[in-house]
CSV table of C-alpha atoms and ligand atoms in Angstrom, one decimal:
chain,number,residue,atom,x,y,z
A,519,UNK,CA,112.7,121.8,58.6
A,520,UNK,CA,112.2,120.2,62.1
A,521,UNK,CA,113.7,122.4,64.7
A,522,UNK,CA,114.3,119.8,67.4
A,523,UNK,CA,115.5,116.8,65.3
A,524,UNK,CA,117.4,114.4,67.5
A,525,UNK,CA,116.7,116.4,70.7
A,526,UNK,CA,115.7,114.4,73.8
A,527,UNK,CA,113.3,116.2,76.1
A,528,UNK,CA,111.6,115.5,79.4
A,529,UNK,CA,108.2,117.3,79.5
A,530,UNK,CA,107.2,117.9,83.1
A,531,UNK,CA,103.5,118.5,83.9
A,532,UNK,CA,102.5,120.1,87.1
A,533,UNK,CA,99.1,120.0,88.9
A,534,UNK,CA,97.3,123.0,87.6
A,535,UNK,CA,94.3,123.7,85.4
A,536,UNK,CA,96.7,124.5,82.5
A,537,UNK,CA,97.9,120.8,82.5
A,538,UNK,CA,95.6,120.1,79.6
A,539,UNK,CA,97.7,122.6,77.5
A,540,UNK,CA,100.7,120.3,78.0
A,541,UNK,CA,99.1,117.9,75.6
A,542,UNK,CA,99.3,120.4,72.8
A,543,UNK,CA,102.9,121.2,73.7
A,544,UNK,CA,103.7,117.5,73.7
A,545,UNK,CA,102.3,117.1,70.2
A,546,UNK,CA,104.2,120.2,68.9
A,547,UNK,CA,107.5,119.1,70.4
A,548,UNK,CA,107.2,115.6,68.8
A,549,UNK,CA,106.2,117.3,65.5
A,550,UNK,CA,109.4,119.3,65.7
A,551,UNK,CA,111.4,116.0,65.8
A,552,UNK,CA,112.0,115.8,69.6
A,553,UNK,CA,112.0,112.5,71.5
A,554,UNK,CA,109.7,113.4,74.4
A,555,UNK,CA,109.3,111.6,77.8
A,556,UNK,CA,106.3,113.0,79.7
A,557,UNK,CA,106.9,113.3,83.5
A,558,UNK,CA,103.6,114.0,85.4
A,559,UNK,CA,103.2,114.8,89.1
A,560,UNK,CA,100.5,113.0,91.0
A,561,UNK,CA,98.6,116.3,91.2
A,562,UNK,CA,98.7,116.7,87.4
A,563,UNK,CA,96.8,113.4,87.1
A,564,UNK,CA,93.8,115.2,88.8
A,565,UNK,CA,93.6,117.4,85.7
A,566,UNK,CA,94.7,115.1,82.8
A,567,UNK,CA,94.8,111.4,81.9
A,568,UNK,CA,97.9,109.3,81.5
A,569,UNK,CA,96.5,107.6,78.4
A,570,UNK,CA,96.7,110.8,76.4
A,571,UNK,CA,100.4,111.3,77.3
A,572,UNK,CA,101.1,107.6,76.7
A,573,UNK,CA,99.5,107.9,73.2
A,574,UNK,CA,101.3,111.1,72.2
A,575,UNK,CA,104.7,110.8,73.9
A,576,UNK,CA,107.8,109.0,72.5
A,577,UNK,CA,108.4,107.0,75.7
A,578,UNK,CA,106.3,105.6,78.6
A,579,UNK,CA,105.3,108.6,80.9
A,580,UNK,CA,107.0,108.7,84.3
A,581,UNK,CA,104.8,109.4,87.3
A,582,UNK,CA,106.7,107.8,90.2
A,583,UNK,CA,110.3,107.1,91.2
A,584,UNK,CA,109.3,103.6,92.2
A,585,UNK,CA,107.2,102.1,89.4
A,586,UNK,CA,110.0,101.8,86.8
A,587,UNK,CA,112.0,98.6,86.6
A,588,UNK,CA,115.2,100.8,87.0
A,589,UNK,CA,116.1,101.7,90.6
A,590,UNK,CA,117.2,105.1,89.5
A,591,UNK,CA,114.8,106.3,86.8
A,592,UNK,CA,115.3,110.0,87.8
A,593,UNK,CA,119.1,110.1,87.2
A,594,UNK,CA,118.8,107.9,84.1
A,595,UNK,CA,116.2,110.3,82.6
A,596,UNK,CA,117.9,113.4,83.9
A,597,UNK,CA,121.3,112.4,82.4
A,598,UNK,CA,119.9,111.3,79.1
A,599,UNK,CA,117.9,114.4,78.1
A,600,UNK,CA,119.1,117.6,76.4
A,601,UNK,CA,116.3,119.7,78.0
A,602,UNK,CA,113.6,119.6,80.7
A,603,UNK,CA,110.6,121.7,80.0
A,604,UNK,CA,107.9,122.0,82.6
A,605,UNK,CA,104.4,123.3,81.6
A,606,UNK,CA,102.6,124.2,83.7
A,607,UNK,CA,105.2,125.0,86.4
A,608,UNK,CA,103.1,125.6,89.5
A,609,UNK,CA,104.2,127.7,92.5
A,610,UNK,CA,105.0,124.4,94.2
A,611,UNK,CA,107.3,123.1,91.5
A,612,UNK,CA,109.1,126.5,91.3
A,613,UNK,CA,109.6,126.5,95.0
A,614,UNK,CA,111.0,122.9,95.0
A,615,UNK,CA,113.4,123.7,92.2
A,616,UNK,CA,114.6,126.9,93.8
A,617,UNK,CA,115.4,125.1,97.1
A,618,UNK,CA,116.5,121.8,95.6
A,619,UNK,CA,113.7,119.9,97.3
A,620,UNK,CA,113.0,116.5,95.7
A,621,UNK,CA,109.9,114.4,96.8
A,622,UNK,CA,108.6,113.1,93.5
A,623,UNK,CA,109.8,112.0,90.0
A,624,UNK,CA,109.6,115.5,88.4
A,625,UNK,CA,111.3,117.4,91.3
A,626,UNK,CA,114.1,114.8,91.5
A,627,UNK,CA,114.7,114.8,87.7
A,628,UNK,CA,115.0,118.6,87.8
A,629,UNK,CA,117.7,118.5,90.5
A,630,UNK,CA,119.5,115.5,89.0
A,631,UNK,CA,120.0,116.8,85.5
A,632,UNK,CA,122.6,119.0,83.9
A,633,UNK,CA,120.4,119.6,80.9
A,634,UNK,CA,118.8,122.9,80.0
A,635,UNK,CA,115.7,123.7,82.0
A,636,UNK,CA,112.7,125.8,80.8
A,637,UNK,CA,109.9,126.4,83.3
A,638,UNK,CA,106.6,127.8,81.9
A,639,UNK,CA,104.9,129.3,85.0
A,640,UNK,CA,101.2,129.1,85.5
A,641,UNK,CA,99.2,129.7,88.7
A,642,UNK,CA,96.5,131.9,90.3
A,643,UNK,CA,97.2,135.6,90.1
A,644,UNK,CA,97.6,136.1,93.9
A,645,UNK,CA,100.2,133.3,93.9
A,646,UNK,CA,102.0,134.8,91.0
A,647,UNK,CA,102.5,138.1,92.7
A,648,UNK,CA,103.4,136.6,96.1
A,649,UNK,CA,107.0,137.6,97.2
A,650,UNK,CA,107.9,134.0,97.9
A,651,UNK,CA,107.1,133.0,94.3
A,652,UNK,CA,108.9,136.1,92.9
A,653,UNK,CA,112.0,135.3,94.9
A,654,UNK,CA,112.0,131.7,93.8
A,655,UNK,CA,111.8,132.8,90.2
A,656,UNK,CA,114.6,135.3,90.7
A,657,UNK,CA,116.8,132.5,92.2
A,658,UNK,CA,116.0,130.2,89.3
A,659,UNK,CA,116.9,132.8,86.7
A,660,UNK,CA,120.0,133.8,88.5
A,661,UNK,CA,121.2,130.2,88.2
A,662,UNK,CA,120.9,130.4,84.4
A,663,UNK,CA,117.6,128.6,83.9
A,664,UNK,CA,114.7,129.9,81.8
A,665,UNK,CA,111.3,130.9,83.2
A,666,UNK,CA,108.6,131.7,80.7
A,667,UNK,CA,106.3,134.3,82.3
A,668,UNK,CA,102.6,133.6,82.4
A,669,UNK,CA,100.2,135.8,80.4
A,670,UNK,CA,97.3,138.0,81.4
A,671,UNK,CA,93.9,136.4,80.9
A,672,UNK,CA,91.1,134.3,82.2
A,673,UNK,CA,92.1,132.0,85.1
A,674,UNK,CA,90.3,129.1,86.8
A,675,UNK,CA,87.2,130.1,88.7
A,676,UNK,CA,86.4,133.0,86.4
A,677,UNK,CA,89.2,135.3,87.7
A,678,UNK,CA,91.2,137.5,85.3
A,679,UNK,CA,94.8,138.5,85.8
A,680,UNK,CA,98.5,137.4,85.3
A,681,UNK,CA,99.0,133.7,85.8
A,682,UNK,CA,97.7,132.0,82.6
A,683,UNK,CA,100.2,129.6,80.9
A,684,UNK,CA,102.0,131.3,78.0
A,685,UNK,CA,100.8,130.3,74.5
A,686,UNK,CA,102.2,127.0,73.3
A,687,UNK,CA,104.1,128.8,70.5
A,688,UNK,CA,105.9,131.0,73.1
A,689,UNK,CA,107.0,128.0,75.2
A,690,UNK,CA,108.0,126.1,72.0
A,691,UNK,CA,110.2,129.1,70.9
A,692,UNK,CA,111.8,129.2,74.3
A,693,UNK,CA,112.7,125.5,74.0
A,694,UNK,CA,114.0,125.9,70.4
A,695,UNK,CA,116.0,128.9,71.5
A,696,UNK,CA,117.8,126.9,74.1
A,697,UNK,CA,118.7,124.3,71.6
A,698,UNK,CA,119.6,126.7,68.8
A,699,UNK,CA,123.3,126.3,69.0
A,700,UNK,CA,123.3,122.5,68.6
A,701,UNK,CA,125.5,122.9,65.5
A,702,UNK,CA,127.6,119.9,66.4
A,703,UNK,CA,124.8,117.4,66.9
A,704,UNK,CA,125.9,114.1,65.3
A,705,UNK,CA,129.7,115.0,65.5
A,706,UNK,CA,132.2,113.2,67.7
A,707,UNK,CA,135.1,115.3,69.0
A,708,UNK,CA,138.1,114.1,71.0
A,709,UNK,CA,139.5,116.6,73.5
A,710,UNK,CA,142.7,116.1,75.5
A,711,UNK,CA,142.6,117.7,79.0
A,712,UNK,CA,145.2,118.6,81.7
A,713,UNK,CA,148.9,118.0,82.0
A,714,UNK,CA,150.6,114.6,81.7
A,715,UNK,CA,152.7,113.1,84.5
A,716,UNK,CA,155.8,111.2,83.8
A,717,UNK,CA,156.8,108.7,86.5
A,718,UNK,CA,160.2,108.9,88.2
A,719,UNK,CA,159.4,106.2,90.7
A,720,UNK,CA,156.1,105.0,92.2
A,721,UNK,CA,155.5,108.3,94.1
A,722,UNK,CA,157.3,111.0,92.1
A,723,UNK,CA,156.7,112.4,88.7
A,724,UNK,CA,157.6,115.1,86.2
A,725,UNK,CA,154.6,117.2,85.6
A,726,UNK,CA,153.4,120.7,84.6
A,727,UNK,CA,151.1,123.4,85.9
A,728,UNK,CA,148.1,122.8,83.6
A,729,UNK,CA,144.9,122.8,85.6
A,730,UNK,CA,142.7,121.4,82.8
A,731,UNK,CA,140.4,124.5,83.0
A,732,UNK,CA,140.7,125.4,79.3
A,733,UNK,CA,140.3,121.8,78.2
A,734,UNK,CA,137.2,121.3,80.4
A,735,UNK,CA,135.7,124.6,79.1
A,736,UNK,CA,136.0,123.2,75.6
A,737,UNK,CA,134.4,119.9,76.6
A,738,UNK,CA,131.4,121.8,78.2
A,739,UNK,CA,131.0,124.0,75.1
A,740,UNK,CA,131.1,121.0,72.8
A,741,UNK,CA,128.5,119.2,74.9
A,742,UNK,CA,126.2,122.2,74.9
A,743,UNK,CA,126.4,122.3,71.2
A,744,UNK,CA,125.3,118.7,70.8
A,745,UNK,CA,128.6,116.9,70.1
A,746,UNK,CA,129.6,113.5,71.4
A,747,UNK,CA,132.8,114.1,73.3
A,748,UNK,CA,135.6,111.8,74.3
A,749,UNK,CA,137.8,113.5,76.9
A,750,UNK,CA,141.2,112.0,77.3
A,751,UNK,CA,142.0,113.5,80.6
A,752,UNK,CA,144.7,113.5,83.3
A,753,UNK,CA,142.2,115.0,85.8
A,754,UNK,CA,138.7,114.1,86.9
A,755,UNK,CA,136.4,116.3,84.7
A,756,UNK,CA,133.6,116.3,87.3
A,757,UNK,CA,131.1,116.5,84.4
A,758,UNK,CA,128.5,114.0,83.6
A,759,UNK,CA,126.5,113.6,80.4
A,760,UNK,CA,125.4,110.6,78.3
A,761,UNK,CA,127.2,112.3,75.4
A,762,UNK,CA,130.5,112.3,77.3
A,763,UNK,CA,133.1,109.5,77.6
A,764,UNK,CA,136.0,110.1,79.9
A,765,UNK,CA,139.2,108.2,79.5
A,766,UNK,CA,141.6,108.8,82.4
A,767,UNK,CA,145.3,108.8,81.6
A,768,UNK,CA,148.5,109.9,83.3
A,769,UNK,CA,151.5,109.8,80.9
A,770,UNK,CA,152.1,111.0,77.4
A,771,UNK,CA,152.4,107.4,76.2
A,772,UNK,CA,149.0,106.6,77.7
A,773,UNK,CA,147.5,109.7,76.3
A,774,UNK,CA,148.8,108.9,72.8
A,775,UNK,CA,147.4,105.4,72.8
A,776,UNK,CA,143.9,106.6,74.1
A,777,UNK,CA,143.8,109.5,71.7
A,778,UNK,CA,144.8,107.6,68.6
A,779,UNK,CA,142.2,104.9,69.4
A,780,UNK,CA,139.4,107.5,70.1
A,781,UNK,CA,140.2,109.5,66.9
A,782,UNK,CA,139.5,106.4,64.7
A,783,UNK,CA,135.7,107.1,64.7
A,784,UNK,CA,135.8,110.9,65.4
A,785,UNK,CA,135.4,114.0,63.3
A,786,UNK,CA,137.9,116.1,65.1
A,787,UNK,CA,140.7,116.3,67.8
A,788,UNK,CA,141.3,119.3,70.0
A,789,UNK,CA,144.6,118.8,71.6
A,790,UNK,CA,144.5,121.1,74.6
A,791,UNK,CA,146.5,119.0,77.0
A,792,UNK,CA,150.0,120.1,78.1
A,793,UNK,CA,152.0,117.1,77.1
A,794,UNK,CA,155.4,116.5,78.5
A,795,UNK,CA,158.0,116.5,75.7
A,796,UNK,CA,160.3,114.1,77.7
A,797,UNK,CA,159.8,111.1,80.0
A,798,UNK,CA,162.1,109.2,82.3
A,799,UNK,CA,163.7,106.4,80.3
A,800,UNK,CA,163.5,103.8,83.1
A,801,UNK,CA,161.2,104.8,86.0
A,802,UNK,CA,162.3,103.1,89.3
A,803,UNK,CA,160.1,100.2,90.4
A,804,UNK,CA,160.6,101.1,94.1
A,805,UNK,CA,160.7,104.5,95.8
A,806,UNK,CA,164.1,106.1,95.6
A,807,UNK,CA,165.5,106.4,99.1
A,808,UNK,CA,167.2,109.5,100.5
A,809,UNK,CA,170.7,108.9,101.9
A,810,UNK,CA,171.6,105.9,99.7
A,811,UNK,CA,174.9,107.5,98.9
A,812,UNK,CA,174.4,108.6,95.3
A,813,UNK,CA,172.3,111.4,93.9
A,814,UNK,CA,169.6,110.0,91.6
A,815,UNK,CA,170.4,110.4,87.9
A,816,UNK,CA,167.3,110.8,85.7
A,817,UNK,CA,167.8,110.0,82.0
A,818,UNK,CA,165.1,111.5,79.8
A,819,UNK,CA,164.0,110.3,76.4
A,820,UNK,CA,161.7,112.1,74.0
A,821,UNK,CA,157.9,111.4,74.1
A,822,UNK,CA,156.0,110.9,70.9
A,823,UNK,CA,154.4,114.0,69.4
A,824,UNK,CA,150.7,113.0,69.8
A,825,UNK,CA,149.3,115.8,67.6
A,826,UNK,CA,151.7,115.3,64.8
A,827,UNK,CA,151.2,111.5,64.9
A,828,UNK,CA,147.3,111.9,64.7
A,829,UNK,CA,147.7,114.4,61.8
A,830,UNK,CA,149.8,111.8,60.0
A,831,UNK,CA,147.2,109.0,60.8
A,832,UNK,CA,144.3,111.2,59.7
A,833,UNK,CA,145.9,112.1,56.4
A,834,UNK,CA,146.0,108.3,55.7
A,835,UNK,CA,142.3,107.8,56.7
A,836,UNK,CA,140.4,110.9,55.5
A,837,UNK,CA,140.8,114.5,54.5
A,838,UNK,CA,137.7,115.4,56.6
A,839,UNK,CA,139.2,114.9,60.0
A,840,UNK,CA,140.0,118.2,61.7
A,841,UNK,CA,143.0,118.6,64.0
A,842,UNK,CA,143.3,121.5,66.4
A,843,UNK,CA,146.3,122.1,68.5
A,844,UNK,CA,147.2,124.6,71.2
A,845,UNK,CA,150.5,126.3,71.5
A,846,UNK,CA,151.8,127.5,74.9
A,847,UNK,CA,154.2,130.3,74.1
A,848,UNK,CA,156.2,132.7,76.2
A,849,UNK,CA,157.7,135.0,73.6
A,850,UNK,CA,157.2,136.0,69.9
A,851,UNK,CA,153.8,134.4,70.3
A,852,UNK,CA,152.4,134.9,66.8
A,853,UNK,CA,155.6,134.1,65.0
A,854,UNK,CA,156.3,131.0,67.1
A,855,UNK,CA,152.6,129.9,66.5
A,856,UNK,CA,153.0,130.3,62.8
A,857,UNK,CA,156.1,128.1,62.8
A,858,UNK,CA,154.4,125.5,65.0
A,859,UNK,CA,151.3,125.1,62.9
A,860,UNK,CA,153.6,124.2,60.0
A,861,UNK,CA,155.7,121.8,62.1
A,862,UNK,CA,152.6,120.0,63.6
A,863,UNK,CA,150.6,120.0,60.3
A,864,UNK,CA,147.3,120.6,62.1
A,865,UNK,CA,144.4,122.5,60.6
A,866,UNK,CA,144.1,125.1,63.4
A,867,UNK,CA,146.4,126.2,66.1
A,868,UNK,CA,145.3,128.1,69.2
A,869,UNK,CA,148.2,130.2,70.5
A,870,UNK,CA,148.3,131.5,74.0
A,871,UNK,CA,150.9,133.5,75.9
A,872,UNK,CA,151.5,131.6,79.1
A,873,UNK,CA,154.1,134.0,80.5
A,874,UNK,CA,151.5,136.6,81.4
A,875,UNK,CA,150.0,136.7,84.9
A,876,UNK,CA,146.3,136.7,83.6
A,877,UNK,CA,146.8,133.9,81.0
A,878,UNK,CA,149.3,131.6,82.7
A,879,UNK,CA,148.6,127.9,83.4
A,880,UNK,CA,145.7,127.6,85.8
A,881,UNK,CA,144.2,131.1,85.2
A,882,UNK,CA,140.5,131.7,84.9
A,883,UNK,CA,140.9,133.7,81.7
A,884,UNK,CA,142.8,133.3,78.4
A,885,UNK,CA,143.6,135.4,75.4
A,886,UNK,CA,144.4,133.6,72.1
A,887,UNK,CA,145.2,133.9,68.5
A,888,UNK,CA,143.4,131.2,66.4
A,889,UNK,CA,145.7,130.5,63.4
A,890,UNK,CA,144.5,128.5,60.4
A,891,UNK,CA,146.7,126.4,58.1
A,892,UNK,CA,145.8,128.8,55.2
A,893,UNK,CA,147.5,131.6,57.2
A,894,UNK,CA,144.3,133.4,58.3
A,895,UNK,CA,144.1,134.6,61.9
A,896,UNK,CA,141.4,135.4,64.5
A,897,UNK,CA,142.2,137.2,67.8
A,898,UNK,CA,140.1,136.5,70.9
A,899,UNK,CA,140.8,139.2,73.5
A,900,UNK,CA,141.1,138.4,77.3
A,901,UNK,CA,138.0,136.5,78.3
A,902,UNK,CA,136.9,133.7,80.6
A,903,UNK,CA,138.1,130.3,79.3
A,904,UNK,CA,134.5,129.3,78.5
A,905,UNK,CA,134.3,132.2,76.0
A,906,UNK,CA,137.6,131.3,74.5
A,907,UNK,CA,136.3,127.7,74.2
A,908,UNK,CA,133.3,129.1,72.3
A,909,UNK,CA,135.6,130.9,69.8
A,910,UNK,CA,137.7,127.7,69.3
A,911,UNK,CA,134.5,125.6,68.7
A,912,UNK,CA,133.2,128.3,66.3
A,913,UNK,CA,136.5,127.9,64.3
A,914,UNK,CA,136.0,124.1,64.3
A,915,UNK,CA,132.4,124.4,63.0
A,916,UNK,CA,133.5,126.9,60.3
A,917,UNK,CA,136.1,124.4,59.2
A,918,UNK,CA,133.7,121.5,59.2
A,919,UNK,CA,131.2,123.5,57.2
A,920,UNK,CA,133.8,124.6,54.6
A,921,UNK,CA,134.8,121.0,54.1
A,922,UNK,CA,131.2,119.9,53.6
A,923,UNK,CA,130.6,122.8,51.2
A,924,UNK,CA,133.7,121.8,49.1
A,925,UNK,CA,132.4,118.3,48.6
B,2084,PMT,O1,144.9,123.7,81.7
B,2084,PMT,P1,145.0,125.2,82.0
B,2084,PMT,O2,145.6,125.5,83.3
B,2084,PMT,O3,143.6,125.8,81.7
B,2084,PMT,O4,145.9,125.8,80.9
B,2084,PMT,C1,145.6,125.7,79.5
B,2084,PMT,C2,146.9,125.5,78.7
B,2084,PMT,C3,147.8,126.7,78.8
B,2084,PMT,C4,147.6,124.2,79.1
B,2084,PMT,C5,146.4,125.3,77.2
B,2084,PMT,O5,145.7,126.5,76.8
B,2084,PMT,C6,147.5,125.0,76.2
B,2084,PMT,O6,148.2,125.9,75.7
B,2084,PMT,N1,147.7,123.7,75.9
B,2084,PMT,C7,148.8,123.2,75.1
B,2084,PMT,C8,150.1,123.1,75.9
B,2084,PMT,C9,151.3,122.6,75.1
B,2084,PMT,O7,151.7,121.5,75.4
B,2084,PMT,O8,151.7,123.4,74.2
B,2084,PMT,P2,153.0,123.1,73.2
B,2084,PMT,O9,153.2,124.3,72.5
B,2084,PMT,O10,154.1,122.5,74.0
B,2084,PMT,O11,152.5,121.9,72.2
B,2084,PMT,C10,151.8,122.2,71.0
B,2084,PMT,C11,150.7,121.2,70.7
B,2084,PMT,O12,151.3,119.9,70.6
B,2084,PMT,C12,149.7,121.1,71.8
B,2084,PMT,O13,148.4,120.9,71.2
B,2084,PMT,C13,150.1,119.9,72.6
B,2084,PMT,O14,149.0,119.2,73.2
B,2084,PMT,C14,150.7,119.0,71.5
B,2084,PMT,N2,151.8,118.1,71.9
B,2084,PMT,C15,152.9,118.6,72.6
B,2084,PMT,C16,153.9,117.7,73.0
B,2084,PMT,C17,153.7,116.3,72.6
B,2084,PMT,N3,154.6,115.4,73.0
B,2084,PMT,N4,152.6,115.9,72.0
B,2084,PMT,C18,151.7,116.7,71.6
B,2084,PMT,O15,150.7,116.3,71.0
């Protein structure tokens, strides 16, 4: 089995004697199914030839920010890849990445990507033990990126010590390890995010306290696990990925239309938004003026139940579409959740108690019960919303797998 099937990688090559080993890494990455774009620094070209990388890579190698027909090759490549691996990562490259400096194609791509980053360090032993290099590595690791340590062995000039590029297999394993949880590659998931706003007049609305944090945590988790995501959102997600499409909406009516349309070619819907149950029947065209004699009267009408409507649609289209709802409860949490999953007809319902200080709307953490339509239940104790998102996505994957198994 190819371990990197469908994964898009930028392979950075720094200017060090170990640059020749990047050729073997390139070949192994391609053999594992990855689409690899080599990115070489000018100094790397003193050690290796471009022709080799052109012959073995999946795309034309990048060496400069200015030789491509695109005016922004660095952001284009940075946004399009799942992972950037640099081998060898010289002291200079590590220093630039730690400080955010960008003066060539590789350093600019590293700073303009939100993909995973693996840096396989290689340099002379004195450089490797220098406090500046050590501090840069500490900074890089603290930010969540992976540094593969060099090995002990023969170095350029006949010296022996720590600094030799790790074996290709070790670097490859680090890359595969970063991609290991891409269990949703090839799936399209629609997520609703934030709270809807129902217009009263051009400046006022009826809204709720949803911050969108839980929905965005789900979007990030899905992207990290390889899914294509459509976020139907009332807030700016401030996330960018070539796997993410954002549709901005305000009201429940707009959210319903965007959600139903996005679900047509999706595998699942996660309805995390806090949708207003009522809207103003006839919002005013002009701003309501104070002192006009009468107090304004606002007549409310019921909004559509988006989740229930998508469930009804999906039953008509296919049995394989998964629907996940959230339930914001303030009392009898589990019992109300059990009644709601039946009422909405969804496959999974994530129930949270929004009356508690630590799990209310806008909080950093959440604590949920994940109910399935078959009555089974999983409890996720108080944890950051990203961890709760991982639990919700695990439940989705389990359900997708069980459907595939049944067929
Ligand atoms: O955004 P945060 O500040 O991080 O807060 C997260 C959250 C508390 C908003 C989130 O975890 C959550 O509970 N979202 C669902 C809120 C909600 O509308 O719950 P509900 O019990 O009223 O609705 C049940 C389900 O039906 C939800 O999936 C909801 O999206 C959906 N619904 C509700 C009304 C409606 N007209 N159409 C719907 O589709």
